[in-house]
Coordinates of C-alpha atoms (C1' of nucleotides) in Angstrom, one line a residue:
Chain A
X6 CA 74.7 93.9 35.9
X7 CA 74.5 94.5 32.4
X8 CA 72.9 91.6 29.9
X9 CA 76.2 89.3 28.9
X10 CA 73.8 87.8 25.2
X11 CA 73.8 91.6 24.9
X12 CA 77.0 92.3 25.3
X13 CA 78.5 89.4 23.0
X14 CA 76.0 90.3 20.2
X15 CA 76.7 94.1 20.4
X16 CA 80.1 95.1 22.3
X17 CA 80.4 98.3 20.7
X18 CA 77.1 99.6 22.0
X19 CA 78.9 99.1 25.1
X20 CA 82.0 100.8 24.3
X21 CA 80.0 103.6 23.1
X22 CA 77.9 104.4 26.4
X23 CA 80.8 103.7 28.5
X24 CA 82.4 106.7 26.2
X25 CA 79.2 108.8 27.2
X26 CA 79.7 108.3 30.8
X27 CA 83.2 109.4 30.2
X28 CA 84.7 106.2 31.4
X29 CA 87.0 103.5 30.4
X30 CA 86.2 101.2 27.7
X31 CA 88.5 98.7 29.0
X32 CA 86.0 96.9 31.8
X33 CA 84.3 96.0 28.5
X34 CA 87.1 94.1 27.1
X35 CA 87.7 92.9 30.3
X36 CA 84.2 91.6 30.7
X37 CA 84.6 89.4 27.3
X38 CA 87.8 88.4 28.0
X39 CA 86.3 87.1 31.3
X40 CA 82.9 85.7 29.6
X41 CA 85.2 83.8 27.2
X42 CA 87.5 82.3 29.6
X43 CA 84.7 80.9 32.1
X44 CA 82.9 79.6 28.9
X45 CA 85.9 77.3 28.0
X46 CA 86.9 76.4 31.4
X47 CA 82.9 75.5 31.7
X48 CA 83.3 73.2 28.7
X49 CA 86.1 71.0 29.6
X50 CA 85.0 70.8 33.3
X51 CA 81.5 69.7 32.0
X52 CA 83.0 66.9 29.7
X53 CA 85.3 65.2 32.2
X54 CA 81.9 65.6 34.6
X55 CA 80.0 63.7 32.3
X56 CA 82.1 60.9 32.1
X57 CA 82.5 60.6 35.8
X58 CA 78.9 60.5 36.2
X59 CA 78.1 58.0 33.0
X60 CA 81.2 55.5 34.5
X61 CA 79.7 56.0 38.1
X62 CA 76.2 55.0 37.1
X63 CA 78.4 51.5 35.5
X64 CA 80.1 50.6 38.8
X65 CA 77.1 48.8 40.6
X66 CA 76.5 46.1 37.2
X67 CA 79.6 46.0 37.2
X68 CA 81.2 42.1 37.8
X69 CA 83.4 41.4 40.5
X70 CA 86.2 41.4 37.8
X71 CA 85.2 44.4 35.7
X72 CA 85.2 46.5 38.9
X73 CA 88.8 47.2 39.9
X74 CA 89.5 48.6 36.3
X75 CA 86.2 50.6 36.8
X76 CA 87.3 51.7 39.8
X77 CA 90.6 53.0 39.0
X78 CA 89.3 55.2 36.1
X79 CA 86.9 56.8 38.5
X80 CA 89.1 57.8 40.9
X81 CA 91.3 59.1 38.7
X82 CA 88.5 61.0 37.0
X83 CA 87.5 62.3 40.4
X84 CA 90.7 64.1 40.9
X85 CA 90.3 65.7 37.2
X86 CA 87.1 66.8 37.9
X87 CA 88.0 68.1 41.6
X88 CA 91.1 70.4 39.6
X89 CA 88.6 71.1 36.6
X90 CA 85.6 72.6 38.7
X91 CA 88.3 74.7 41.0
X92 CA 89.4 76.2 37.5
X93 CA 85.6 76.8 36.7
X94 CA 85.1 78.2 40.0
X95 CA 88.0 80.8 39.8
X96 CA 86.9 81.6 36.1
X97 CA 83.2 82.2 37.3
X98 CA 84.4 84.6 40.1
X99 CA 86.5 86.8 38.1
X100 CA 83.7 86.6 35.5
X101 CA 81.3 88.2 38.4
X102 CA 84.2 90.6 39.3
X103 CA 84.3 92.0 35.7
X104 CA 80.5 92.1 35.4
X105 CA 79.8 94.1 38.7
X106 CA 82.6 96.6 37.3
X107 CA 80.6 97.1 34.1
X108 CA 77.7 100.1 34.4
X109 CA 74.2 100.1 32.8
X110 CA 74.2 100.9 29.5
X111 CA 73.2 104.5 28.8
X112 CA 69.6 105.3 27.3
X113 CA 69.8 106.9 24.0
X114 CA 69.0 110.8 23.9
X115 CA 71.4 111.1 27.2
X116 CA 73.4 114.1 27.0
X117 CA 77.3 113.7 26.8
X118 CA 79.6 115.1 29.5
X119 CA 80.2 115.6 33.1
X120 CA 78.0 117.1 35.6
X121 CA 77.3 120.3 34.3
X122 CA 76.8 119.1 31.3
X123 CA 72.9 118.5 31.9
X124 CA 70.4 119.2 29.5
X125 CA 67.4 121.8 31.2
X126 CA 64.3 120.3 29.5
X127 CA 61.6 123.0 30.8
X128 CA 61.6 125.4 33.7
X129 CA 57.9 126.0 35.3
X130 CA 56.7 128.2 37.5
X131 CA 57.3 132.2 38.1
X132 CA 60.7 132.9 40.3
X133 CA 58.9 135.2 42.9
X134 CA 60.4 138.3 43.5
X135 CA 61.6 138.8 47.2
X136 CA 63.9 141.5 48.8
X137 CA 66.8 140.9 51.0
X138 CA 65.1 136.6 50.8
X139 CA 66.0 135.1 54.1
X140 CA 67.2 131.4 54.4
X141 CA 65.4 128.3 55.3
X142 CA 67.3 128.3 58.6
X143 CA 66.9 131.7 59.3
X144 CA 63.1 131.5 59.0
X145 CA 62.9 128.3 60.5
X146 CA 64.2 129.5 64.0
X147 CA 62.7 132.5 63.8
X148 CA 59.4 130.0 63.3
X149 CA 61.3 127.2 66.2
X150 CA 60.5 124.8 63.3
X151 CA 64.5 123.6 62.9
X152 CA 67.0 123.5 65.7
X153 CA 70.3 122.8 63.8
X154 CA 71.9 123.8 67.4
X155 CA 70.6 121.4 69.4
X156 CA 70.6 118.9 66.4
X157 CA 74.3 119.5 66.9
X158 CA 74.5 118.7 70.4
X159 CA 72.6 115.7 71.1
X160 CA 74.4 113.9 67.8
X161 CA 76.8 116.0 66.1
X162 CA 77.2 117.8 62.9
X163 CA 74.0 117.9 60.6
X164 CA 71.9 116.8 62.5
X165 CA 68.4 118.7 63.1
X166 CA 65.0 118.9 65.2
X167 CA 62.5 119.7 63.1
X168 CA 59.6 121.0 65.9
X169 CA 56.0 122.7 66.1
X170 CA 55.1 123.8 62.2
X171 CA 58.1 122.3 61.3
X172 CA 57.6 118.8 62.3
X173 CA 54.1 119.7 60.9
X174 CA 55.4 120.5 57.7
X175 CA 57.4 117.2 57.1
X176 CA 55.1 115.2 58.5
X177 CA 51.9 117.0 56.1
X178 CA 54.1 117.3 53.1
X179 CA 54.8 113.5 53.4
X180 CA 51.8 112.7 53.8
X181 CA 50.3 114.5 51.1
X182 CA 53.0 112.5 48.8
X183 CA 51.5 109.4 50.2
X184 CA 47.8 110.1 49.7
X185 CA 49.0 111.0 45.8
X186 CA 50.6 108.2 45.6
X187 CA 47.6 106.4 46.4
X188 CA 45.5 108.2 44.3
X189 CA 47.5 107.1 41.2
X190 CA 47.3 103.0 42.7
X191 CA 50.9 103.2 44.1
X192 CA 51.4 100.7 47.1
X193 CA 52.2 102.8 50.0
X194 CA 55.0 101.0 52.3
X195 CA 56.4 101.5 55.0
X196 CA 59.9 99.9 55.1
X197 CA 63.0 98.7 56.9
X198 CA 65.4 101.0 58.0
X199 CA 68.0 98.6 58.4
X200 CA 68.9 95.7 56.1
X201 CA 71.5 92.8 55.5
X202 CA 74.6 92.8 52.9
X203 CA 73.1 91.4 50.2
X204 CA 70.1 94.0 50.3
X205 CA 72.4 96.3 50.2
X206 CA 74.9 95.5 48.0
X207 CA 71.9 93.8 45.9
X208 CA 70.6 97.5 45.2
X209 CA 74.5 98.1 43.9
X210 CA 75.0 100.9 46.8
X211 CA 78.1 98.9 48.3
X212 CA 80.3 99.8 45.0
X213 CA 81.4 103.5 44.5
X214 CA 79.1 104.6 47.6
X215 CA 80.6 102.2 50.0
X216 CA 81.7 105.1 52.6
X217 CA 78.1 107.2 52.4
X218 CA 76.6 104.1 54.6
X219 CA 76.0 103.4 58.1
X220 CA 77.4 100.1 58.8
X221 CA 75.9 98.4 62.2
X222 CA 78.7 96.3 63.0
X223 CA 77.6 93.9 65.7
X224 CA 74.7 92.9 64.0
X225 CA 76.1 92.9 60.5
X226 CA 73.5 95.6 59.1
X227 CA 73.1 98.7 57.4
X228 CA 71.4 101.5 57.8
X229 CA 69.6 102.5 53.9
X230 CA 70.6 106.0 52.4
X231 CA 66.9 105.7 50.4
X232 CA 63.8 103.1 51.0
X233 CA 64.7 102.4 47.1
X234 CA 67.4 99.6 49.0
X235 CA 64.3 97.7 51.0
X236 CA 61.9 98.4 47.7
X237 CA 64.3 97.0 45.4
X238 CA 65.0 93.9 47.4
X239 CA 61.5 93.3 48.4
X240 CA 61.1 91.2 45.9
X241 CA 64.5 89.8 45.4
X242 CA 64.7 86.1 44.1
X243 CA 60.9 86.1 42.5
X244 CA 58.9 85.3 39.8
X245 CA 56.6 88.5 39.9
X246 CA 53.5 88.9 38.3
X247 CA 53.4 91.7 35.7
X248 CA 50.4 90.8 33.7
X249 CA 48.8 93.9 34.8
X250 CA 51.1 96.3 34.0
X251 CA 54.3 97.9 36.6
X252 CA 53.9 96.8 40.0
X253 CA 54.1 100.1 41.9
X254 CA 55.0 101.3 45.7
X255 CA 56.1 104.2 47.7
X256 CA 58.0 103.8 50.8
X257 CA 58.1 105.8 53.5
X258 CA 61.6 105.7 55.6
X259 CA 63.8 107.8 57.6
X260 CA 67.0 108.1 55.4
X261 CA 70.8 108.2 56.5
X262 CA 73.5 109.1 54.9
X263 CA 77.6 109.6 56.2
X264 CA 78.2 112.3 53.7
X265 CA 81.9 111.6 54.0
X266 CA 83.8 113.6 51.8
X267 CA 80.9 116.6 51.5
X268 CA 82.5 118.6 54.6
X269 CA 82.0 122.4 53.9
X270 CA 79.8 121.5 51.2
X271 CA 76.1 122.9 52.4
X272 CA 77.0 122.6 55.7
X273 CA 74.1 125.2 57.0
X274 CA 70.5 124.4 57.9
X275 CA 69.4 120.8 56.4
X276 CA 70.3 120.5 53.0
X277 CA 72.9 118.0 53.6
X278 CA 72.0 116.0 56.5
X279 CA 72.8 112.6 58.2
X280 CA 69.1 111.8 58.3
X281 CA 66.2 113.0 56.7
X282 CA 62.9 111.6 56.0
X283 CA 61.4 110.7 52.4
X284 CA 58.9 108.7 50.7
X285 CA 60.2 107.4 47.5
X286 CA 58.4 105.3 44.5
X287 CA 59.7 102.4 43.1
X288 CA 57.9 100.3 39.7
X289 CA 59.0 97.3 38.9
X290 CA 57.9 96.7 34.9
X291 CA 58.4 95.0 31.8
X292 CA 61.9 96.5 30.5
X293 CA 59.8 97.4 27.2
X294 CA 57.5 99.5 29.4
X295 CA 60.5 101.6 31.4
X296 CA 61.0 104.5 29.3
X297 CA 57.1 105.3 29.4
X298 CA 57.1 104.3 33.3
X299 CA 60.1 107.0 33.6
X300 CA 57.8 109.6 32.6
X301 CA 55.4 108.7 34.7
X302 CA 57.5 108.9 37.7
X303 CA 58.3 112.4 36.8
X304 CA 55.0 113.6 36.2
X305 CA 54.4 112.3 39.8
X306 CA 57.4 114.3 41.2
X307 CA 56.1 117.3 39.1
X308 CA 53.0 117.0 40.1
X309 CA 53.8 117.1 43.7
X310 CA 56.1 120.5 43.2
X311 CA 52.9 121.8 41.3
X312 CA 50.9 121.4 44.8
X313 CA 53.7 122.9 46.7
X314 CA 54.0 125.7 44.3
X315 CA 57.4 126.5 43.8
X316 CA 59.1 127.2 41.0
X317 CA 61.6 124.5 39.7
X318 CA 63.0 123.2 36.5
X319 CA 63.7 119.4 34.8
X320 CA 66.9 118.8 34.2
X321 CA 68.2 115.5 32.0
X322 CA 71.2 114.3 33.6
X323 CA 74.4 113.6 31.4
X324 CA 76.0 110.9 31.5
X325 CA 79.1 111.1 33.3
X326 CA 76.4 112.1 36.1
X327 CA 74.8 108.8 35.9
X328 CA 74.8 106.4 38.9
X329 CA 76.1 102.9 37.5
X330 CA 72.7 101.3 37.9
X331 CA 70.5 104.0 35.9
X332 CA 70.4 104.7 32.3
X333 CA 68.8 107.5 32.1
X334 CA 67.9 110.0 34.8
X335 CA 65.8 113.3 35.2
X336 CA 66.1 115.6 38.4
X337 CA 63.7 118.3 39.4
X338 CA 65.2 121.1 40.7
X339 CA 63.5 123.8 43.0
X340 CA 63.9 127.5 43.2
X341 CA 66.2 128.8 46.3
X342 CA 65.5 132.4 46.8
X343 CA 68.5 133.4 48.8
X344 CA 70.9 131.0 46.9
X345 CA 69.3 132.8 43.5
X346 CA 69.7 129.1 42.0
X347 CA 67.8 125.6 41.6
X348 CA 68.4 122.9 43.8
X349 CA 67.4 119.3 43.3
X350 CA 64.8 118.0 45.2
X351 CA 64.1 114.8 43.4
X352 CA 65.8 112.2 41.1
X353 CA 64.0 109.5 38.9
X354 CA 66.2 107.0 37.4
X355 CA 65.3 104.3 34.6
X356 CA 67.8 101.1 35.8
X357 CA 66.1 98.9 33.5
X358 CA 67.3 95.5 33.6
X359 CA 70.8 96.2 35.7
X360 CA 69.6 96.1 39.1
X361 CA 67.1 93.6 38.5
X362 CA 69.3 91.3 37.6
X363 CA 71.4 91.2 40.6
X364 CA 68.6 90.8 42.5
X365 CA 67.1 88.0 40.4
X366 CA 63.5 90.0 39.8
X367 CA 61.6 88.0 37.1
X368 CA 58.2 88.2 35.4
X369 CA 57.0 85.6 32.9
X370 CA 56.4 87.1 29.9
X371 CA 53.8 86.1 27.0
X372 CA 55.5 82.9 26.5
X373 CA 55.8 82.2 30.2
X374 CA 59.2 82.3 29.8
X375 CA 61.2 84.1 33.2
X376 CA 62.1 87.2 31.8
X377 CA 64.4 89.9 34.2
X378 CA 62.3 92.9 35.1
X379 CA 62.9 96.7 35.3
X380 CA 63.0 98.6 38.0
X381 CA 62.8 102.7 38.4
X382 CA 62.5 105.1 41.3
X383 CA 62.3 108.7 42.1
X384 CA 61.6 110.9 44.7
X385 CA 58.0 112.0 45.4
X386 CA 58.9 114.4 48.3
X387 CA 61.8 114.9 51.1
X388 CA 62.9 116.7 54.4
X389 CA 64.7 118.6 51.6
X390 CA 61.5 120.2 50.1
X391 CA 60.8 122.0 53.2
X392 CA 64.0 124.3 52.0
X393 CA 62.2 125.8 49.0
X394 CA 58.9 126.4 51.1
X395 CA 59.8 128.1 53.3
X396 CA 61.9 130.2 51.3
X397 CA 59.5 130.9 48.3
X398 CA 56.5 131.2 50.8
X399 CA 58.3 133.9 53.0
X400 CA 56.4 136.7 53.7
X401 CA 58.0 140.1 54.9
X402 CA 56.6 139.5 58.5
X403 CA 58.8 136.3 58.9
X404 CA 55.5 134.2 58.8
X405 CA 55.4 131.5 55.8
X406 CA 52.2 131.1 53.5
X407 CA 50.7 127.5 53.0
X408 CA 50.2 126.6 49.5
X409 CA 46.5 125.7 49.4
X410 CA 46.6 122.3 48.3
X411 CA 49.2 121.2 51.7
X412 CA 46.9 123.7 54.3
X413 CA 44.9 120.2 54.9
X414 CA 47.7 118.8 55.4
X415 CA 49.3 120.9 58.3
X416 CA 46.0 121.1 60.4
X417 CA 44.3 123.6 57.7
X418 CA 47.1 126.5 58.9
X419 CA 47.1 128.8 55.9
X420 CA 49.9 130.3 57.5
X421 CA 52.8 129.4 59.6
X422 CA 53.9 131.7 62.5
X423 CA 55.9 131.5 65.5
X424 CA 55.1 130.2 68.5
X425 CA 52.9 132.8 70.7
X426 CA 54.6 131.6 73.5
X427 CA 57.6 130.0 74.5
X428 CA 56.8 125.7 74.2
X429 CA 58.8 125.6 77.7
X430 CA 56.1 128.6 78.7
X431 CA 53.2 127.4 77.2
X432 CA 53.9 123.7 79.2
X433 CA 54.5 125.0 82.3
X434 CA 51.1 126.6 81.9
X435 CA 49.1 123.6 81.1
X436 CA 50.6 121.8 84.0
X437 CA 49.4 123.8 86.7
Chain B
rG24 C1' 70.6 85.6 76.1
rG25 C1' 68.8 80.0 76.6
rA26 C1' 66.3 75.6 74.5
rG27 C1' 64.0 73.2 70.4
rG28 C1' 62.2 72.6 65.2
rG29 C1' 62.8 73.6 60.2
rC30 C1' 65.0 75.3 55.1
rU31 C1' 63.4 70.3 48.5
rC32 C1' 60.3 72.9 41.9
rG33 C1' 55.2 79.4 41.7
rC34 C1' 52.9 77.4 46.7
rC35 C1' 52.5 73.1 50.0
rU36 C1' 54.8 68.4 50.4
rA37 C1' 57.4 62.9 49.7
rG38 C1' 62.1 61.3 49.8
rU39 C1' 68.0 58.4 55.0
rG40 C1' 74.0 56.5 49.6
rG41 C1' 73.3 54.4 42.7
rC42 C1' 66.6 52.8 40.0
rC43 C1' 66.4 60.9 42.3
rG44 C1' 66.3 66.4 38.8
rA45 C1' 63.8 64.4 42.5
rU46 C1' 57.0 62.1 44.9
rG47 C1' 52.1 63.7 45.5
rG48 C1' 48.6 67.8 45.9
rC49 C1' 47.3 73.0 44.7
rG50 C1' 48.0 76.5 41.0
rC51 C1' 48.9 77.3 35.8
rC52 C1' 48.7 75.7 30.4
rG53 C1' 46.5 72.4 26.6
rG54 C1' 42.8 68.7 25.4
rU55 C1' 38.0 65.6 26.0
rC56 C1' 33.0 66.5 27.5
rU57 C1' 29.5 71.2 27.4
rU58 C1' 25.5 76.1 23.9
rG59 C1' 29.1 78.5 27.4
rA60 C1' 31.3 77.9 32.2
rA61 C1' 32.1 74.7 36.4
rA62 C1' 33.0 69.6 37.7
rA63 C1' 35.2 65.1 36.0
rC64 C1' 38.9 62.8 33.1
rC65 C1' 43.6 62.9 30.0
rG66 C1' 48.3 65.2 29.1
rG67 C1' 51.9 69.0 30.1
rU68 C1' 54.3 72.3 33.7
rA69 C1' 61.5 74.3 38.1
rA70 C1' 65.4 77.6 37.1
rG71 C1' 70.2 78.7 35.3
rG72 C1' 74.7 77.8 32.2
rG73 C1' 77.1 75.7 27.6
rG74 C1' 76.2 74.0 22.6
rA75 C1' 74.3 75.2 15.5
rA76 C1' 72.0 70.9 17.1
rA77 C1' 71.8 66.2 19.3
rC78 C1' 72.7 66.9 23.9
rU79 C1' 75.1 68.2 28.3
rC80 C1' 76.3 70.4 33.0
rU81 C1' 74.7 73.0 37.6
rU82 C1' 71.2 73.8 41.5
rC83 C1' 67.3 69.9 47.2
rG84 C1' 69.5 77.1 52.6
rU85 C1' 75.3 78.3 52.0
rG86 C1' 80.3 76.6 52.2
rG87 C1' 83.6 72.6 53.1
rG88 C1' 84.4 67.2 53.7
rU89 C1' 83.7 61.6 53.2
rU90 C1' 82.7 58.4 48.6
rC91 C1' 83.8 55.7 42.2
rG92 C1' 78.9 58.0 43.3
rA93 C1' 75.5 62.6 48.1
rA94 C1' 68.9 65.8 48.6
rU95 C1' 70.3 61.5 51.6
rC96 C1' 76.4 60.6 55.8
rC97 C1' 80.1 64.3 58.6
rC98 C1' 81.7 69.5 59.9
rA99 C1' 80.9 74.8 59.9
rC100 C1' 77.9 78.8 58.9
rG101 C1' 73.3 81.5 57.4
rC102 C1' 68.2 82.2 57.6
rC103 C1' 63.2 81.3 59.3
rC104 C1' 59.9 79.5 63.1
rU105 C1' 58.3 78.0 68.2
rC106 C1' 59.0 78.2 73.5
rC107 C1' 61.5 80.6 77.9
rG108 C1' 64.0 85.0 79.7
rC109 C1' 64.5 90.4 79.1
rC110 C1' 62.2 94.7 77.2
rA111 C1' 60.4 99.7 74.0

RNA sequence: GGAGGGCUCGCCUAGUGGCCGAUGGCGCCGGUCUUGAAAACCGGUAAGGGGAAACUCUUCGUGGGUUCGAAUCCCACGCCCUCCGCCA
């Protein structure tokens, strides 16, 4: 939800970023057309309110003869104000309505246009050189690290097993996310999977994205596409303490997503899956200190693609490409060999005050005034990640190199090779 | 799944129809005292909306209802907790 002061002081600032995104100016107009009418209805149902409650307070001193008159004009004023506070109601609903439909106001410095329209800010990293590049999937049976087969049919269409090195992988690339994260005084969290409505559509993922989401109908629940949707809400409804600067987590979760809509879009290997894995940071901040709190989110992401060693460039997203809650957002992309292109891997937005204030996040601020907060996330790693290494790490042999700083991560393996034996074999063995 | 208890201001709590936007404590802020701090004492301290301001309205889990008037009475729902059952 966009800042209504803001918008009555400045509505063509909001014009203008709604013209960025490429969308219709006219939820704007709505929006003040909305704000205006609640304001009056507010007014007159406050008046005829107050002189209810002031002739109320005279009915017990009043004498026996005053109070019939008394009566009478209280009663009648009750009706008013029953008719005035059902106007007031309506007004503030539709008010609500036009607000939700209203996105964040775009960051200055976002580039114009669609979804190509993206800005590349730097590309790092050496594109290796690699003949005849298998795929991720390819490699990853050859190392029985992904089953998309049998992902298929125990529960359907994109899903996966990731087992031996590949279960190792996820499970030491996460992990190595989470010690970093750590390291730079992130909270590490582990949160719910599944949350209520209001969490949900709190976080604003019940608008456009309604049909990417798992609903659990008997128990009135939904299954969260990012842990940014528990993170966000975790501190719903507070007064939060940011005297010592951004409040900072990252959450580990198993992600889920429909992808309704995306069929024969990246349909092989994992790429585009039901359910993946990821651990995601979230700062909550002063809205003052975002921009700066932005960059650090993406120094953490490039940090982490540093470590992994794969080539990958930073795009600045334009902003037709901009969810409704972010205001500005940067995506890494990583180098896939056999597509010969980028892919993103991670996706930092700046939401500023937007979601926060649907959420009711507050921090005093120098005044000890409630002030609403910002919030940010990106990614710091994903079940996506394990795409570009393998792929970038293939060797001719069909093996896969560790990139030094994940080896202790993945039981010090510097390399990753098939099984020697069959896992079937190898249990039957130890048996006896 | 069954039974019971609860939901009031940052936290804890008092309050069973008008004197209640609401008691007290903790915390926090300011002051007195002190070289400084602590203690003690005094004062202040919910949020949100409208208004240039005076001021005013809303909010005691949520939504309805009764009443001139509801934190307080009635109905429905939500959430949390405890116990029993079942169970990874």
């Amino acid at each position: 939800m966009i800042d209504l002061r803001l918008l009555r002081e400045d509505p063509d600032r909001f014009r203008a970023s709604q013209r960025l995104r490429g969308e219709s100016t006219e939820v704007v107009d709505e929006l003040l057309r909305a704000d205006e009418a609640r304001r009056s209805a507010t007014q007159r149902s406050e008046a005829i309110r107050a002189e209810q409650k002031s002739l109320s307070k005279q009915v017990p001193k009043a004498s026996a003869d005053e109070r019939p008159t008394l009566l009478a004009r209280t009663k009648e004023l009750a009706a008013e104000v029953k008719e005035t506070e059902a106007a007031t109601k309506a007004a503030d609903e539709a008010l609500r309505q036009a607000h939700l439909a209203v996105p964040n106001l775009v960051q200055d410095g976002v580039p114009p246009g669609g979804e190509d329209d993206f800005v590349v800010l730097r590309e790092v990293g050496d594109v290796p050189v690699i003949d005849n590049p298998k795929d991720h999937l390819e490699i990853g049976e050859a190392l029985r690290a992904i089953d998309t087969e049998r992902g298929a049919k125990v529960s359907g269409s994109r899903f996966y097993f990731l087992t031996g090195v590949g279960a190792l992988l996820q499970l030491g690339l996460l992990q190595m996310a989470i010690a970093q994260a750590v390291e730079h005084g992130f909270t590490p969290s582990i949160t719910p999977s599944l949350v209520k409505p209001e969490s949900m559509e709190g976080t604003g993922f019940l608008g456009a994205h309604a049909s990417e989401i798992y609903r659990l109908e008997a128990d009135d629940l939904y299954l969260v596409g990012t842990s940014e949707v528990p993170l966000a809400a975790y501190h719903s409804n507070e007064i939060i303490d940011l005297e010592g600067g951004p409040e900072r987590f990252a959450g580990w979760s198993s992600c889920y997503r429909r992808e309704a809509g995306s069929y024969g879009k990246d349909v092989r290997g994992i790429l585009r899956v039901h359910q993946f894995d990821k651990v995601e940071m979230f700062s909550f901040c002063r809205p003052e200190e975002a921009a700066d709190e932005h960059l650090r989110l993406l120094a953490m992401e490039e940090e982490m693609l540093a470590k992994v060693e794969i080539p990958y460039r930073v795009i600045d997203v334009a902003g037709g490409d901009l969810g409704s809650s972010a205001s500005r957002k940067f995506d890494c992309e990583a180098w896939v060999p056999s597509q010969g292109r980028y892919r993103e891997v991670t996706s930092t937005s700046n939401c500023t005050t937007f979601q926060a204030r649907r959420l009711n996040i507050r921090y005093r601020d120098a005044d000890g005034k409630p002030q609403t907060a910002a919030t940010l996330n990106g990614t710091l790693a994903t079940t996506r990640w394990l795409i570009p290494i393998l792929e970038n790490h293939q060797q001719p042999d069909g093996s896969v190199r560790v990139p030094k700083a994940l080896q202790p991560y993945v039981g010090g393996r510097d390399i990753l090779e098939p099984p020697s034996n069959h896992p079937a074999a190898a249990q039957r063995s130890t048996k006896g």
